[in-house]
Structure formats: structure tokens, C-alpha cells
Short mmCIF file of C-alpha atoms in Angstrom, two decimals:
data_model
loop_
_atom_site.label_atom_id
_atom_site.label_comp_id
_atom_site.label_asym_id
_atom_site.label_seq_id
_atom_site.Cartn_x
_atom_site.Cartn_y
_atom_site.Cartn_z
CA UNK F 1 0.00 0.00 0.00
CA UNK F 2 1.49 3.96 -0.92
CA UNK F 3 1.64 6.58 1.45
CA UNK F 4 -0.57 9.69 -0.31
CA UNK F 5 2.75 11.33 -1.12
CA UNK F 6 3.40 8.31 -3.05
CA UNK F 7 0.14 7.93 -4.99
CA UNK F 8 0.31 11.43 -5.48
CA UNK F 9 4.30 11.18 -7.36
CA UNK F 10 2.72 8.37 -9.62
CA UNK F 11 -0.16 10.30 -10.85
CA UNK F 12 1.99 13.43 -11.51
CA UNK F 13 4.50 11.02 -13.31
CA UNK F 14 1.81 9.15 -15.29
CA UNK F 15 -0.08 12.49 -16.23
CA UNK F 16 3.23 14.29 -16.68
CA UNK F 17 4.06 11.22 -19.15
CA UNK F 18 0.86 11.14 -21.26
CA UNK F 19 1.72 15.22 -21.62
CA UNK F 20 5.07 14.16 -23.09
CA UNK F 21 3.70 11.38 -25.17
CA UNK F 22 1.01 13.70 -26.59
CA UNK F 23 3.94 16.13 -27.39
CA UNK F 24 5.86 14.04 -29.24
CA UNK F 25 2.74 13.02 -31.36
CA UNK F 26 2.47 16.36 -32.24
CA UNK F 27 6.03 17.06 -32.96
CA UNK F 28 6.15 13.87 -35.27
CA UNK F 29 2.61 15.28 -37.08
CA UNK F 30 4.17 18.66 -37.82
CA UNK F 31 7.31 17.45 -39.51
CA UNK F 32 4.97 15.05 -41.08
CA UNK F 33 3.33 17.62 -42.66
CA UNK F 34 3.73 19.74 -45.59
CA UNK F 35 6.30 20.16 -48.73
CA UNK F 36 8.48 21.90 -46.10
CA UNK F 37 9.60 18.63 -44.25
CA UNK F 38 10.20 16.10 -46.60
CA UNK F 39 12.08 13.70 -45.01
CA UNK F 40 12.42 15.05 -41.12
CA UNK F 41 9.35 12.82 -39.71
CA UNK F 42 11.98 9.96 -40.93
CA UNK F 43 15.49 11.49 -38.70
CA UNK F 44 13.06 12.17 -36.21
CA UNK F 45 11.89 8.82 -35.75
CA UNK F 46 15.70 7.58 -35.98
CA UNK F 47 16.16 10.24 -33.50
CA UNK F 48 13.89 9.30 -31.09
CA UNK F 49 15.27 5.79 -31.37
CA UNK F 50 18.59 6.71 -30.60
CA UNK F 51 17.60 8.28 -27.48
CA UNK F 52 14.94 5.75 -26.38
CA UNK F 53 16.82 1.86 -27.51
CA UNK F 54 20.29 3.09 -27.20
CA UNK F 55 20.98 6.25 -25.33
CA UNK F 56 18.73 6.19 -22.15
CA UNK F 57 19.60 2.42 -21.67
CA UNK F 58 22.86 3.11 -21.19
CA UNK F 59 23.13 6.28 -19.12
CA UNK F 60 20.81 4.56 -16.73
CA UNK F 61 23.48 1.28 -16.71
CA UNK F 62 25.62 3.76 -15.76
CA UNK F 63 23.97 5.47 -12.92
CA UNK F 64 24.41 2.06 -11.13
CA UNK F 65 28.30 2.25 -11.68
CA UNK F 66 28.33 6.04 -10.73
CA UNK F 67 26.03 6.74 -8.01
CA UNK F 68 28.91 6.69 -5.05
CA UNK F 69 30.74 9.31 -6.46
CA UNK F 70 27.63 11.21 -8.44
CA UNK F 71 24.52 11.54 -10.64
CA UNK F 72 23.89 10.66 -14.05
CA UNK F 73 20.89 11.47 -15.96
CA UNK F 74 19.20 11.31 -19.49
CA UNK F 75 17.48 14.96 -20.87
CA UNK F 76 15.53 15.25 -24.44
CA UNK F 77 15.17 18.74 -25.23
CA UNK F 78 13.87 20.15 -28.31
CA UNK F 79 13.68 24.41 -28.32
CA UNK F 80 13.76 27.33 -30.75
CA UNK F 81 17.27 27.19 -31.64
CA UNK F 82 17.18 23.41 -32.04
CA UNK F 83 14.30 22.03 -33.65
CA UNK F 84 15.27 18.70 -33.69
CA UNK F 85 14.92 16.91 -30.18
CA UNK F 86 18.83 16.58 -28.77
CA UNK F 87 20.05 14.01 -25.95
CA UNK F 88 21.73 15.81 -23.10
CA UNK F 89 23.51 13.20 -21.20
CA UNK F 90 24.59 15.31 -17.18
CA UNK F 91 27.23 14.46 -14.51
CA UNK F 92 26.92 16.22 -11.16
CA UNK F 93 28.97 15.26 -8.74
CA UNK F 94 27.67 14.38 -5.17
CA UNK F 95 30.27 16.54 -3.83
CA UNK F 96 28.60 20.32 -3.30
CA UNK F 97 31.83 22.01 -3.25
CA UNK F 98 32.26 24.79 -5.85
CA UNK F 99 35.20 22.93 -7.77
CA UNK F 100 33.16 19.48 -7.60
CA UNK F 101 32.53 17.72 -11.18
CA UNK F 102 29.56 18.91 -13.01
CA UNK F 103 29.46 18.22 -17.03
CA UNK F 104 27.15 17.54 -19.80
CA UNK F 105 27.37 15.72 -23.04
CA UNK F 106 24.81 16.81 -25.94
CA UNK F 107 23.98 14.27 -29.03
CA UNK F 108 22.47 17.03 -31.60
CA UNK F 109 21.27 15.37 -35.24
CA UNK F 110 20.65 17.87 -38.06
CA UNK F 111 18.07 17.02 -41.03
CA UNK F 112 20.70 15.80 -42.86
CA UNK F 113 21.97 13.07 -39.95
CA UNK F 114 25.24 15.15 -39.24
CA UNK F 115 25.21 14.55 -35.76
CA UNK F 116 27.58 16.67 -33.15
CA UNK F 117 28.49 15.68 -29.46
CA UNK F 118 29.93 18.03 -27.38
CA UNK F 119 31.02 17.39 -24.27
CA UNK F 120 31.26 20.47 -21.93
CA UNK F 121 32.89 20.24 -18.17
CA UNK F 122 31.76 23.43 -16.48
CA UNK F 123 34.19 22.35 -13.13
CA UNK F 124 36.66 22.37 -12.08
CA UNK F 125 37.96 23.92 -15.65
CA UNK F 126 35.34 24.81 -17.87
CA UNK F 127 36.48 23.05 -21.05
CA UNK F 128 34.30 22.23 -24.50
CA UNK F 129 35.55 18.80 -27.08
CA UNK F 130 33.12 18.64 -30.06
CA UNK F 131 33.23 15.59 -32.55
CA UNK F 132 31.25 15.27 -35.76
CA UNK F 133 30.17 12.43 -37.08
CA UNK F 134 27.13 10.97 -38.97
CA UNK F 135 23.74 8.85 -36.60
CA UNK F 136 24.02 5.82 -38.62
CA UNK F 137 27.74 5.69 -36.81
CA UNK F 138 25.98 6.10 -33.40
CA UNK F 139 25.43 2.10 -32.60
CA UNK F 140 24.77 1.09 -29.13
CA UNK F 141 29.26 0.35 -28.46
CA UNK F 142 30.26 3.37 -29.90
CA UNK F 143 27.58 5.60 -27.97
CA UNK F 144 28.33 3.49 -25.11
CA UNK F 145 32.46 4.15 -25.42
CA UNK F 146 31.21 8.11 -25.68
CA UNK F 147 29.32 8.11 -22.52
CA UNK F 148 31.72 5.93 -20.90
CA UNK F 149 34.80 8.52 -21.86
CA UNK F 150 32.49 11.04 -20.50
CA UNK F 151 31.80 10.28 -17.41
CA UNK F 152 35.01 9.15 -16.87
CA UNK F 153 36.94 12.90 -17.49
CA UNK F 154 33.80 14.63 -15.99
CA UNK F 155 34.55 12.54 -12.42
CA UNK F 156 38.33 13.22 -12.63
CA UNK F 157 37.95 16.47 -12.92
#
């Protein structure tokens, strides 16, 4: 039997998730539509798989390895300046001193499957390394070596 709080977290999280399913409906409708997209409604589906079969799988394998020494976390984002939905892959450390770890790793696909990840260490030196390459190349090993390379400078500082 839940507590109230409890029941009250799953609703939120199973309303909250119907609002994000309903989004992404949406999203895939507009590209879908028109002379103007031909094509996007198909990266955007490969998109969305990347994130869903291969990305979040992984960053949450790795929150297992990580969580004595920090956080790890899985953020899709899709704004203004990006209008294709990008992976944001976060280290914080659990360490609250100024100079402790935090980092994040984007996964941005253009229309045309160039894909860029960036990986950006805001402590204890902020620091940017940007690689381009193409989605088909992003397979479940090589985003898992990426992640794992990661989260391995973002913890050492």
C-alpha cells in the first residue's frame, strides 16, 4: 500500500508522461506535414530511437556504476534554436563544493543526420571537445564508449 505522497508522485508522473507522449505526437505530425519537411518525420523517428533503444539504456546502466561518487541522468530537449529533439547526457557530482565535477554531453542530429556531441565540463575547468560524425555511426558500443569517456573525465575532474 502507498503513502498519499506516493500515490500522489505516480499520478503526476503518469499524467506528466501522457503530456510528453502527446507532445511528441504532435512534434512527429508537424514534420509530417507539408512540402516543407520532406524527409524530417523519418530522422526524427531515428532520432527518437537513438535516445529511447540506445541512449537512455545506457546512461541509466551507468547510474548504477556512478552513483557513489555522483549523478547521471538522461534529458531530451527540443527548443527554438534546435528544432530537432537533442540528448543531453549530465554528470553532477555528489560533492557540493564549488570545484566538484559537473558536465554535460549533448547528441544534436541535423536534417541531414550530421550529428555533433559536445562534451562540456563546467568544473573544475570549464572546457568544451566537439566531434562530428554521422547517426548511422551512433550504434549502441560506440555511444556506449562516448558516454563511458564522459563520465570518466567529468569525475576526474
Amino acid at each position: 500500500m502507498h503513502s498519499d505522497a506516493t500515490s500522489r508522485l505516480v499520478d503526476a508522473v503518469v499524467r506528466t508522461r501522457r503530456i510528453l507522449d502527446a507532445a511528441r505526437r504532435r512534434t512527429t505530425e508537424q514534420f509530417g506535414e507539408g512540402p516543407h519537411y520532406p524527409g524530417k518525420s523519418a530522422v526524427l523517428a531515428d532520432i527518437r530511437d537513438l535516445h529511447d533503444r540506445i541512449i537512455r539504456p545506457i546512461v541509466e546502466t551507468r547510474q548504477q556504476i556512478v552513483r557513489d561518487v555522483g549523478a547521471v541522468w538522461f534529458q531530451e530537449d527540443i527548443g527554438l534554436v534546435h528544432e530537432m529533439p537533442r540528448a543531453i547526457v549530465h554528470f553532477t557530482s555528489v560533492d557540493s563544493a564549488e570545484e566538484a565535477p559537473r558536465a554535460y554531453m549533448t547528441i544534436h542530429v541535423g536534417e541531414d543526420s550530421t550529428t555533433s556531441v559536445s562534451e562540456n565540463f563546467l568544473t573544475p575547468v570549464k572546457t568544451t571537445d566537439v566531434r562530428t560524425c554521422r547517426l548511422d555511426d551512433l550504434d549502441s558500443g560506440t555511444m556506449a564508449l562516448l558516454i563511458d569517456r564522459f563520465l570518466a573525465k567529468a569525475i576526474q575532474g
